Structures are given as structure tokens and as C-alpha cells.
PDB file of C-alpha atoms (C1' of nucleotides) in Angstrom:
ATOM      1  CA  MET A   1      -9.788  16.095 -11.715  1.00 89.00           C
ATOM      2  CA  THR A   2     -10.509  15.405  -8.036  1.00 96.00           C
ATOM      3  CA  PHE A   3     -13.395  16.763  -5.987  1.00 97.00           C
ATOM      4  CA  THR A   4     -14.699  16.387  -2.537  1.00 98.00           C
ATOM      5  CA  LEU A   5     -18.308  16.619  -1.654  1.00 98.00           C
ATOM      6  CA  ALA A   6     -20.091  16.725   1.735  1.00 99.00           C
ATOM      7  CA  THR A   7     -23.726  16.506   2.967  1.00 99.00           C
ATOM      8  CA  TRP A   8     -24.822  17.804   6.310  1.00 98.00           C
ATOM      9  CA  ASN A   9     -27.995  18.228   7.908  1.00 98.00           C
ATOM     10  CA  ILE A  10     -27.527  21.642   9.612  1.00 98.00           C
ATOM     11  CA  ASN A  11     -30.665  22.180  11.505  1.00 98.00           C
ATOM     12  CA  SER A  12     -30.812  25.921  11.046  1.00 98.00           C
ATOM     13  CA  VAL A  13     -28.114  27.311   8.835  1.00 98.00           C
ATOM     14  CA  ARG A  14     -28.324  30.765  10.507  1.00 98.00           C
ATOM     15  CA  LEU A  15     -27.934  29.522  13.961  1.00 98.00           C
ATOM     16  CA  ARG A  16     -25.007  27.470  13.092  1.00 98.00           C
ATOM     17  CA  GLU A  17     -23.337  29.765  10.568  1.00 98.00           C
ATOM     18  CA  ALA A  18     -20.037  29.526  12.685  1.00 98.00           C
ATOM     19  CA  LEU A  19     -20.034  25.788  12.472  1.00 98.00           C
ATOM     20  CA  VAL A  20     -20.583  25.907   8.574  1.00 98.00           C
ATOM     21  CA  CYS A  21     -17.765  28.171   8.443  1.00 98.00           C
ATOM     22  CA  ARG A  22     -15.559  25.819  10.522  1.00 98.00           C
ATOM     23  CA  LEU A  23     -16.235  22.936   8.515  1.00 98.00           C
ATOM     24  CA  MET A  24     -15.627  25.019   5.203  1.00 98.00           C
ATOM     25  CA  ARG A  25     -12.387  26.195   6.874  1.00 98.00           C
ATOM     26  CA  ASP A  26     -11.082  22.813   8.300  1.00 98.00           C
ATOM     27  CA  GLU A  27     -12.360  20.384   5.672  1.00 98.00           C
ATOM     28  CA  ALA A  28     -12.735  22.507   2.448  1.00 98.00           C
ATOM     29  CA  PRO A  29     -15.028  20.242   0.436  1.00 98.00           C
ATOM     30  CA  ASP A  30     -15.384  21.559  -2.920  1.00 98.00           C
ATOM     31  CA  VAL A  31     -19.134  21.275  -2.787  1.00 98.00           C
ATOM     32  CA  LEU A  32     -21.302  21.371   0.614  1.00 99.00           C
ATOM     33  CA  CYS A  33     -24.732  20.323   0.525  1.00 99.00           C
ATOM     34  CA  LEU A  34     -27.086  21.376   3.539  1.00 98.00           C
ATOM     35  CA  GLN A  35     -30.367  20.364   4.620  1.00 98.00           C
ATOM     36  CA  GLU A  36     -32.842  21.776   7.076  1.00 98.00           C
ATOM     37  CA  CYS A  37     -31.505  25.217   6.598  1.00 98.00           C
ATOM     38  CA  LYS A  38     -34.747  26.430   8.116  1.00 98.00           C
ATOM     39  CA  SER A  39     -34.337  29.759   6.415  1.00 98.00           C
ATOM     40  CA  PRO A  40     -35.614  31.757   3.381  1.00 98.00           C
ATOM     41  CA  VAL A  41     -32.913  31.708   0.771  1.00 98.00           C
ATOM     42  CA  GLU A  42     -32.415  35.554   0.987  1.00 97.00           C
ATOM     43  CA  LYS A  43     -31.573  35.234   4.885  1.00 98.00           C
ATOM     44  CA  ILE A  44     -28.739  32.559   4.408  1.00 98.00           C
ATOM     45  CA  PRO A  45     -25.564  34.271   5.326  1.00 97.00           C
ATOM     46  CA  MET A  46     -24.010  33.931   1.720  1.00 97.00           C
ATOM     47  CA  GLU A  47     -21.260  36.400   2.201  1.00 97.00           C
ATOM     48  CA  GLN A  48     -19.583  34.703   5.110  1.00 97.00           C
ATOM     49  CA  PHE A  49     -19.422  31.541   3.156  1.00 98.00           C
ATOM     50  CA  ARG A  50     -18.385  33.220  -0.138  1.00 98.00           C
ATOM     51  CA  ALA A  51     -15.495  34.601   1.738  1.00 98.00           C
ATOM     52  CA  LEU A  52     -14.192  31.148   2.311  1.00 98.00           C
ATOM     53  CA  GLY A  53     -14.372  30.402  -1.263  1.00 98.00           C
ATOM     54  CA  TYR A  54     -17.917  29.166  -1.696  1.00 98.00           C
ATOM     55  CA  GLU A  55     -18.941  31.639  -4.298  1.00 98.00           C
ATOM     56  CA  HIS A  56     -21.455  29.632  -6.030  1.00 98.00           C
ATOM     57  CA  VAL A  57     -24.858  28.564  -4.627  1.00 98.00           C
ATOM     58  CA  VAL A  58     -28.275  27.115  -5.627  1.00 98.00           C
ATOM     59  CA  ALA A  59     -30.765  26.781  -2.826  1.00 98.00           C
ATOM     60  CA  ARG A  60     -34.549  26.520  -1.887  1.00 98.00           C
ATOM     61  CA  GLY A  61     -35.909  27.791   1.362  1.00 98.00           C
ATOM     62  CA  GLN A  62     -38.877  28.575   3.573  1.00 97.00           C
ATOM     63  CA  LYS A  63     -39.154  30.292   6.833  1.00 96.00           C
ATOM     64  CA  GLY A  64     -38.799  28.066   9.867  1.00 96.00           C
ATOM     65  CA  TYR A  65     -38.783  24.517   8.265  1.00 97.00           C
ATOM     66  CA  ASN A  66     -36.921  22.474   5.553  1.00 98.00           C
ATOM     67  CA  GLY A  67     -34.701  24.182   3.128  1.00 98.00           C
ATOM     68  CA  VAL A  68     -31.743  22.787   0.964  1.00 98.00           C
ATOM     69  CA  ALA A  69     -28.742  24.522  -0.410  1.00 98.00           C
ATOM     70  CA  ILE A  70     -25.645  23.489  -2.562  1.00 98.00           C
ATOM     71  CA  PHE A  71     -22.494  25.918  -1.917  1.00 98.00           C
ATOM     72  CA  SER A  72     -19.703  25.237  -4.413  1.00 98.00           C
ATOM     73  CA  LYS A  73     -16.334  26.363  -4.982  1.00 98.00           C
ATOM     74  CA  MET A  74     -16.732  25.897  -8.734  1.00 98.00           C
ATOM     75  CA  PRO A  75     -19.520  27.219 -10.804  1.00 98.00           C
ATOM     76  CA  ILE A  76     -22.862  25.433 -10.638  1.00 98.00           C
ATOM     77  CA  GLU A  77     -26.060  26.145 -12.257  1.00 98.00           C
ATOM     78  CA  GLU A  78     -29.482  25.216 -10.847  1.00 98.00           C
ATOM     79  CA  VAL A  79     -31.109  22.542 -13.160  1.00 98.00           C
ATOM     80  CA  ARG A  80     -34.407  21.716 -11.145  1.00 97.00           C
ATOM     81  CA  ALA A  81     -36.204  21.928  -7.741  1.00 98.00           C
ATOM     82  CA  GLY A  82     -38.728  19.315  -7.397  1.00 97.00           C
ATOM     83  CA  ASP A  83     -42.032  19.364  -5.312  1.00 98.00           C
ATOM     84  CA  TYR A  84     -41.950  15.726  -4.486  1.00 97.00           C
ATOM     85  CA  ALA A  85     -45.360  14.466  -3.314  1.00 97.00           C
ATOM     86  CA  GLY A  86     -46.639  17.968  -3.773  1.00 97.00           C
ATOM     87  CA  LEU A  87     -46.238  19.117  -0.529  1.00 97.00           C
ATOM     88  CA  GLY A  88     -44.772  22.549  -1.371  1.00 97.00           C
ATOM     89  CA  HIS A  89     -41.914  22.083   0.606  1.00 98.00           C
ATOM     90  CA  ALA A  90     -38.256  23.088   0.060  1.00 98.00           C
ATOM     91  CA  ARG A  91     -36.704  19.695   0.011  1.00 98.00           C
ATOM     92  CA  HIS A  92     -34.931  19.256  -3.252  1.00 98.00           C
ATOM     93  CA  ILE A  93     -32.544  21.205  -5.288  1.00 98.00           C
ATOM     94  CA  ALA A  94     -30.472  19.904  -8.280  1.00 98.00           C
ATOM     95  CA  GLY A  95     -27.335  21.670  -9.888  1.00 98.00           C
ATOM     96  CA  ARG A  96     -24.984  20.927 -12.393  1.00 98.00           C
ATOM     97  CA  LEU A  97     -21.367  21.622 -11.643  1.00 98.00           C
ATOM     98  CA  ALA A  98     -18.743  23.194 -14.022  1.00 97.00           C
ATOM     99  CA  ASN A  99     -17.117  19.615 -14.277  1.00 96.00           C
ATOM    100  CA  GLY A 100     -20.373  18.165 -15.807  1.00 98.00           C
ATOM    101  CA  VAL A 101     -21.593  16.531 -12.491  1.00 98.00           C
ATOM    102  CA  THR A 102     -25.159  16.850 -11.598  1.00 98.00           C
ATOM    103  CA  VAL A 103     -25.787  17.154  -7.697  1.00 98.00           C
ATOM    104  CA  HIS A 104     -29.288  16.346  -6.125  1.00 98.00           C
ATOM    105  CA  ASN A 105     -29.724  17.470  -2.713  1.00 98.00           C
ATOM    106  CA  PHE A 106     -32.742  15.788  -0.933  1.00 98.00           C
ATOM    107  CA  TYR A 107     -34.335  16.234   2.359  1.00 98.00           C
ATOM    108  CA  VAL A 108     -36.813  13.448   2.535  1.00 98.00           C
ATOM    109  CA  PRO A 109     -39.764  13.986   4.957  1.00 98.00           C
ATOM    110  CA  ALA A 110     -38.882  12.483   8.676  1.00 98.00           C
ATOM    111  CA  GLY A 111     -42.315  10.906   8.554  1.00 98.00           C
ATOM    112  CA  GLY A 112     -43.732  11.522  12.031  1.00 97.00           C
ATOM    113  CA  ASP A 113     -43.764   8.772  14.854  1.00 96.00           C
ATOM    114  CA  VAL A 114     -46.189   6.146  13.963  1.00 97.00           C
ATOM    115  CA  PRO A 115     -45.122   4.006  10.855  1.00 97.00           C
ATOM    116  CA  ASP A 116     -48.766   3.582   9.487  1.00 97.00           C
ATOM    117  CA  ARG A 117     -50.090   5.829   6.776  1.00 96.00           C
ATOM    118  CA  ALA A 118     -53.744   5.158   7.799  1.00 96.00           C
ATOM    119  CA  VAL A 119     -53.288   7.057  11.315  1.00 95.00           C
ATOM    120  CA  ASN A 120     -50.220   9.179  10.591  1.00 97.00           C
ATOM    121  CA  GLU A 121     -50.552  11.408   7.477  1.00 97.00           C
ATOM    122  CA  LYS A 122     -46.839  12.148   7.638  1.00 97.00           C
ATOM    123  CA  PHE A 123     -45.602   8.716   7.180  1.00 98.00           C
ATOM    124  CA  GLY A 124     -47.889   8.519   4.005  1.00 98.00           C
ATOM    125  CA  GLN A 125     -46.254  11.599   2.757  1.00 98.00           C
ATOM    126  CA  LYS A 126     -42.877  10.184   3.476  1.00 98.00           C
ATOM    127  CA  LEU A 127     -43.686   7.004   1.344  1.00 98.00           C
ATOM    128  CA  ASP A 128     -45.390   9.279  -1.562  1.00 98.00           C
ATOM    129  CA  PHE A 129     -42.322  11.513  -1.436  1.00 98.00           C
ATOM    130  CA  LEU A 130     -40.112   8.343  -2.136  1.00 98.00           C
ATOM    131  CA  THR A 131     -42.569   6.941  -4.665  1.00 98.00           C
ATOM    132  CA  HIS A 132     -42.236  10.061  -6.595  1.00 98.00           C
ATOM    133  CA  MET A 133     -38.463  10.185  -6.514  1.00 98.00           C
ATOM    134  CA  ARG A 134     -38.664   6.742  -7.878  1.00 98.00           C
ATOM    135  CA  ASP A 135     -40.713   7.557 -10.628  1.00 98.00           C
ATOM    136  CA  ASP A 136     -38.793  10.520 -11.587  1.00 98.00           C
ATOM    137  CA  PHE A 137     -35.565   8.678 -11.920  1.00 98.00           C
ATOM    138  CA  ALA A 138     -37.308   6.000 -13.801  1.00 98.00           C
ATOM    139  CA  ALA A 139     -38.530   8.418 -16.432  1.00 98.00           C
ATOM    140  CA  ASN A 140     -35.315  10.250 -16.761  1.00 97.00           C
ATOM    141  CA  ARG A 141     -32.488   8.060 -15.951  1.00 98.00           C
ATOM    142  CA  PRO A 142     -29.413  10.186 -14.239  1.00 98.00           C
ATOM    143  CA  ALA A 143     -26.070   9.950 -15.547  1.00 98.00           C
ATOM    144  CA  ARG A 144     -22.907  11.436 -14.373  1.00 98.00           C
ATOM    145  CA  ALA A 145     -24.927  12.461 -11.155  1.00 99.00           C
ATOM    146  CA  ILE A 146     -24.540  12.356  -7.280  1.00 99.00           C
ATOM    147  CA  LEU A 147     -27.573  12.255  -5.061  1.00 99.00           C
ATOM    148  CA  VAL A 148     -27.110  13.371  -1.293  1.00 98.00           C
ATOM    149  CA  GLY A 149     -29.017  14.319   1.572  1.00 98.00           C
ATOM    150  CA  ASP A 150     -30.759  13.451   4.636  1.00 98.00           C
ATOM    151  CA  LEU A 151     -32.877  10.596   3.267  1.00 98.00           C
ATOM    152  CA  ASN A 152     -34.422  10.012   6.886  1.00 98.00           C
ATOM    153  CA  ILE A 153     -34.011   6.201   6.241  1.00 98.00           C
ATOM    154  CA  ALA A 154     -31.298   3.888   7.629  1.00 98.00           C
ATOM    155  CA  PRO A 155     -31.587   0.821   5.317  1.00 98.00           C
ATOM    156  CA  ARG A 156     -29.198  -1.747   6.626  1.00 98.00           C
ATOM    157  CA  GLU A 157     -28.958  -3.622   9.669  1.00 98.00           C
ATOM    158  CA  ASP A 158     -25.697  -2.044  10.562  1.00 98.00           C
ATOM    159  CA  ASP A 159     -27.007   1.326   9.742  1.00 98.00           C
ATOM    160  CA  VAL A 160     -28.736   1.390  13.246  1.00 98.00           C
ATOM    161  CA  TRP A 161     -27.490   0.621  16.763  1.00 98.00           C
ATOM    162  CA  ASN A 162     -30.100  -2.002  17.067  1.00 98.00           C
ATOM    163  CA  HIS A 163     -31.827  -3.558  14.163  1.00 98.00           C
ATOM    164  CA  LYS A 164     -34.392  -5.554  15.876  1.00 97.00           C
ATOM    165  CA  ALA A 165     -35.422  -2.912  18.294  1.00 97.00           C
ATOM    166  CA  LEU A 166     -35.914  -0.365  15.342  1.00 98.00           C
ATOM    167  CA  LEU A 167     -37.865  -2.376  13.143  1.00 98.00           C
ATOM    168  CA  LYS A 168     -41.140  -0.675  14.033  1.00 97.00           C
ATOM    169  CA  ILE A 169     -39.437   2.603  14.409  1.00 98.00           C
ATOM    170  CA  VAL A 170     -39.790   5.244  11.722  1.00 98.00           C
ATOM    171  CA  SER A 171     -36.479   5.360   9.590  1.00 98.00           C
ATOM    172  CA  HIS A 172     -35.784   1.751   9.694  1.00 98.00           C
ATOM    173  CA  THR A 173     -39.302  -0.006   8.918  1.00 98.00           C
ATOM    174  CA  PRO A 174     -39.167  -2.713   5.897  1.00 98.00           C
ATOM    175  CA  ILE A 175     -41.634  -0.528   3.949  1.00 98.00           C
ATOM    176  CA  GLU A 176     -39.534   2.380   4.201  1.00 98.00           C
ATOM    177  CA  VAL A 177     -36.356   0.379   3.284  1.00 98.00           C
ATOM    178  CA  GLU A 178     -38.207  -1.162   0.392  1.00 98.00           C
ATOM    179  CA  HIS A 179     -39.288   2.403  -0.865  1.00 98.00           C
ATOM    180  CA  LEU A 180     -35.620   3.532  -0.638  1.00 98.00           C
ATOM    181  CA  ALA A 181     -34.455   0.431  -2.648  1.00 98.00           C
ATOM    182  CA  GLN A 182     -36.834   1.283  -5.274  1.00 98.00           C
ATOM    183  CA  VAL A 183     -35.608   4.809  -5.493  1.00 98.00           C
ATOM    184  CA  MET A 184     -31.990   3.331  -5.693  1.00 98.00           C
ATOM    185  CA  ALA A 185     -32.909   0.789  -8.370  1.00 98.00           C
ATOM    186  CA  ALA A 186     -34.981   3.244 -10.526  1.00 98.00           C
ATOM    187  CA  GLY A 187     -31.844   5.590 -10.952  1.00 98.00           C
ATOM    188  CA  ASP A 188     -29.447   2.870 -10.741  1.00 98.00           C
ATOM    189  CA  TRP A 189     -27.889   4.693  -7.847  1.00 99.00           C
ATOM    190  CA  VAL A 190     -24.702   3.149  -5.947  1.00 99.00           C
ATOM    191  CA  ASP A 191     -24.448   3.671  -2.196  1.00 99.00           C
ATOM    192  CA  VAL A 192     -20.944   5.209  -2.357  1.00 99.00           C
ATOM    193  CA  THR A 193     -20.648   5.375   1.443  1.00 99.00           C
ATOM    194  CA  ARG A 194     -21.089   1.705   1.659  1.00 98.00           C
ATOM    195  CA  GLN A 195     -19.041   1.050  -1.450  1.00 98.00           C
ATOM    196  CA  ASP A 196     -16.216   2.633   0.298  1.00 98.00           C
ATOM    197  CA  ILE A 197     -16.872   1.379   3.903  1.00 98.00           C
ATOM    198  CA  PRO A 198     -18.717  -1.976   3.324  1.00 98.00           C
ATOM    199  CA  GLU A 199     -18.416  -3.399   6.823  1.00 98.00           C
ATOM    200  CA  GLY A 200     -19.340  -2.368  10.153  1.00 98.00           C
ATOM    201  CA  ARG A 201     -21.752  -0.088  11.925  1.00 98.00           C
ATOM    202  CA  LEU A 202     -22.102   3.445  10.642  1.00 98.00           C
ATOM    203  CA  TYR A 203     -24.171   6.285  11.741  1.00 98.00           C
ATOM    204  CA  SER A 204     -24.573  10.019  10.764  1.00 98.00           C
ATOM    205  CA  TRP A 205     -27.155  11.169  13.358  1.00 98.00           C
ATOM    206  CA  TRP A 206     -27.727  10.743  17.227  1.00 98.00           C
ATOM    207  CA  SER A 207     -30.881  12.134  18.717  1.00 98.00           C
ATOM    208  CA  TYR A 208     -30.492  15.246  20.858  1.00 97.00           C
ATOM    209  CA  ARG A 209     -32.716  13.440  23.474  1.00 95.00           C
ATOM    210  CA  SER A 210     -29.901  11.110  24.539  1.00 89.00           C
ATOM    211  CA  PRO A 211     -28.126  12.623  27.268  1.00 83.00           C
ATOM    212  CA  ASP A 212     -24.685  11.193  26.350  1.00 94.00           C
ATOM    213  CA  TRP A 213     -24.924  10.437  22.748  1.00 97.00           C
ATOM    214  CA  ASP A 214     -21.298   9.335  22.223  1.00 97.00           C
ATOM    215  CA  THR A 215     -21.187   6.968  24.975  1.00 97.00           C
ATOM    216  CA  ALA A 216     -24.944   5.474  24.437  1.00 96.00           C
ATOM    217  CA  ASP A 217     -23.980   5.469  20.638  1.00 97.00           C
ATOM    218  CA  LYS A 218     -27.611   4.840  19.639  1.00 97.00           C
ATOM    219  CA  GLY A 219     -27.149   6.096  16.031  1.00 98.00           C
ATOM    220  CA  ARG A 220     -28.487   5.767  12.713  1.00 98.00           C
ATOM    221  CA  ARG A 221     -27.107   6.400   9.188  1.00 98.00           C
ATOM    222  CA  LEU A 222     -29.773   8.654   7.804  1.00 98.00           C
ATOM    223  CA  ASP A 223     -27.665  10.724   5.623  1.00 98.00           C
ATOM    224  CA  HIS A 224     -26.320   9.419   2.394  1.00 99.00           C
ATOM    225  CA  VAL A 225     -24.075   9.844  -0.788  1.00 99.00           C
ATOM    226  CA  TRP A 226     -25.026   8.138  -3.821  1.00 99.00           C
ATOM    227  CA  ALA A 227     -23.655   8.213  -7.500  1.00 99.00           C
ATOM    228  CA  THR A 228     -24.575   6.781 -10.899  1.00 99.00           C
ATOM    229  CA  PRO A 229     -22.476   3.870 -12.134  1.00 98.00           C
ATOM    230  CA  ASP A 230     -20.533   5.775 -14.573  1.00 98.00           C
ATOM    231  CA  ILE A 231     -18.785   7.797 -11.835  1.00 98.00           C
ATOM    232  CA  ALA A 232     -19.365   5.492  -8.724  1.00 98.00           C
ATOM    233  CA  PRO A 233     -16.132   3.625  -9.589  1.00 98.00           C
ATOM    234  CA  ALA A 234     -14.376   7.044  -9.379  1.00 98.00           C
ATOM    235  CA  ALA A 235     -15.441   7.478  -5.744  1.00 98.00           C
ATOM    236  CA  ARG A 236     -12.945   6.861  -2.655  1.00 98.00           C
ATOM    237  CA  GLY A 237     -12.275   8.219   0.810  1.00 98.00           C
ATOM    238  CA  SER A 238     -15.889   8.378   2.126  1.00 98.00           C
ATOM    239  CA  ARG A 239     -15.999   9.407   5.719  1.00 98.00           C
ATOM    240  CA  ILE A 240     -18.321  10.436   8.546  1.00 98.00           C
ATOM    241  CA  LEU A 241     -17.123  13.233  10.742  1.00 98.00           C
ATOM    242  CA  ARG A 242     -18.517  11.963  13.934  1.00 98.00           C
ATOM    243  CA  ALA A 243     -16.510  14.587  15.870  1.00 98.00           C
ATOM    244  CA  VAL A 244     -18.657  17.289  14.325  1.00 98.00           C
ATOM    245  CA  ARG A 245     -21.731  15.944  16.436  1.00 98.00           C
ATOM    246  CA  GLY A 246     -19.628  16.974  19.299  1.00 98.00           C
ATOM    247  CA  TRP A 247     -18.944  20.462  18.701  1.00 98.00           C
ATOM    248  CA  GLU A 248     -20.457  23.341  20.704  1.00 97.00           C
ATOM    249  CA  GLN A 249     -24.214  23.645  20.099  1.00 97.00           C
ATOM    250  CA  PRO A 250     -24.265  21.083  17.301  1.00 98.00           C
ATOM    251  CA  SER A 251     -26.574  19.829  14.709  1.00 98.00           C
ATOM    252  CA  ASP A 252     -27.820  16.145  15.705  1.00 98.00           C
ATOM    253  CA  HIS A 253     -26.348  15.224  12.244  1.00 98.00           C
ATOM    254  CA  ALA A 254     -22.568  14.560  11.140  1.00 98.00           C
ATOM    255  CA  PRO A 255     -21.451  15.535   8.042  1.00 98.00           C
ATOM    256  CA  VAL A 256     -20.834  12.821   5.314  1.00 99.00           C
ATOM    257  CA  PHE A 257     -17.961  13.171   2.902  1.00 99.00           C
ATOM    258  CA  ALA A 258     -16.928  11.635  -0.320  1.00 99.00           C
ATOM    259  CA  THR A 259     -14.233  12.131  -2.705  1.00 98.00           C
ATOM    260  CA  PHE A 260     -14.241  11.507  -6.629  1.00 98.00           C
ATOM    261  CA  ASP A 261     -11.262  11.146  -9.033  1.00 98.00           C
ATOM    262  CA  LEU A 262     -12.942  12.149 -12.328  1.00 94.00           C
TER     263      LEU A 262
ATOM    264  C1'  DA B   1     -45.002   2.564  27.052  1.00 76.04           C
ATOM    265  C1'  DT B   2     -42.980   6.709  27.892  1.00 76.04           C
ATOM    266  C1'  DG B   3     -39.815  10.293  28.113  1.00 76.04           C
ATOM    267  C1'  DG B   4     -36.017  12.378  26.673  1.00 76.04           C
ATOM    268  C1'  DT B   5     -33.876  17.523  23.598  1.00 76.04           C
ATOM    269  C1'  DT B   6     -33.702  21.083  20.269  1.00 76.04           C
ATOM    270  C1'  DG B   7     -35.308  25.156  16.897  1.00 76.04           C
ATOM    271  C1'  DC B   8     -38.498  28.435  15.526  1.00 76.04           C
ATOM    272  C1'  DG B   9     -40.723  31.752  17.240  1.00 76.04           C
ATOM    273  C1'  DA B  10     -43.813  32.938  20.994  1.00 76.04           C
ATOM    274  C1'  DG B  11     -47.688  28.396  21.756  1.00 76.04           C
ATOM    275  C1'  DG B  12     -47.138  24.315  19.930  1.00 76.04           C
ATOM    276  C1'  DC B  13     -45.278  21.757  16.186  1.00 76.04           C
ATOM    277  C1'  DA B  14     -41.639  19.379  13.847  1.00 76.04           C
ATOM    278  C1'  DA B  15     -37.820  16.452  14.255  1.00 76.04           C
TER     279       DA B  15
END
DNA sequence: ATGGTTGCGAGGCAA
């Protein structure tokens, strides 16, 4: 059985309802994971998505900030919603699909501007969130699982437009990359996007602050698709839909896709 | 070193 999954930081699911519908209609992933819904769950426009075949959803939300949701064409049951680092934020939801695959959808804290936890509390919270993720997966080793989301870290040199220029910029600092590597090791996760596309620069986010994002191309790969080793070999066809970043009134993130032949 | 833009929600905060 084949299924396709996508992850997209939507930056307000209510403002961009039409864009979500367009992606659902044009690309029709079996599972669509959103982050930064910025909406209470009861105000997500479920009916419009349901009409496009996404009849099943698990979600966590809060007013104005954060929020994660998994829309699925096949049945999904919630298995957990973690409160990593005890922030009380809606940044994680996990569901088990009818095909037996567990999907973790994460929105890791961005971490503020200064990469020093002594002067920037948000950076400490980001590191603590990642440490908590690591401990969680070490204590409960995932199987037949996929982890997606806006992890707010671009780990590789070719995941950013300029490695040296970004070494002290939050999202690409060595300490963040090390924390992310420990999360990966704890769950034995495989980076599916880079398994499929091992070479070359790859970005999923371009700042709103760049007037001509496409030409300047100062991007970062902040959005990820991982899988456990029992199903990672079944992954193929990963792609980042850069064109979506150029849609009318876009999110600053592009959706990331992967297909699994299970 | 700074400023650049966007969303939420009505002034600044978060990204």
C-alpha cells in the first residue's frame, strides 16, 4: 500500500484556508500535517477540508499562536499530545493511521534572536524542548513511525544559503544542530528528505523580510520528514514544493512531501 | 550592526 504525506507550516490555517484547499486538491497527499495553525481547534475550517476527502483529523490548538493538525483521508486516532519543555504550547500531536503507521507532528520553538540561553529565555526553551524530545524517544523507541514538522533547525551546510554566515544565527548554530542530532539518534530516525535527495542545496523556508525571496534565495531547510528504519527504506519521491512559496499571500514555508510504499 | 515583512488583534509580541 502506497501513501503520500506532506508537512507544511501554514502560518494561520484560517487566513490560508484557500491555499490549504488548493494543495489538497492539486497534490492530494493522503496525510497533510500543518503547523502554526494559530487557531483554536474548534475554529479550524474542518468542513472545507472534509469536503476534499480529509475526513479524519487530530489536532491541538490555541488562540493566536502555535497549533498543529494532521488531516487524513484514512482513519487516524490520536495517540498522544506532548507538552515538551512544559511550555503549555500546542506544538505536538501524534496519531496512528489505519495502516498502522504512527505520525508525529512537531512545531519546535523558533528560539528567539540571540543564540544564548543566559540572555534569551526562548533559546533555552528551544534546547529544552529538543532535549525532552530526545529523552522521550530514548525511553519509548518508536517503530513504524514518521516524524514531520517545522523543527526550526537547518542541520546541514547545504540546508542553508550560507553556512558560515549562519553559524551564529538561530536555526543553524552548532548547539542546535547537536541537539537535533541527539533527537535523531534517540529515535533512530532517518532523514527521509535527504535519503531521497542526498546532494545539493535544499530549502523549505524563505523569510518574508526578503523583498525578492525567489531571486535572493536566502533559504533554509527548517521543515523535515523523518522515518524509523523499519519503514524508511519504503520512502521515495521526496520533494519540496517551492512554487507554493510564490502563491498569492503565501506562508513563508513551502510544503515538504514524501511517498511510502508499504 | 541593522532592518527588512507578516499574523494576530488592536499595542506589541512572535516569527
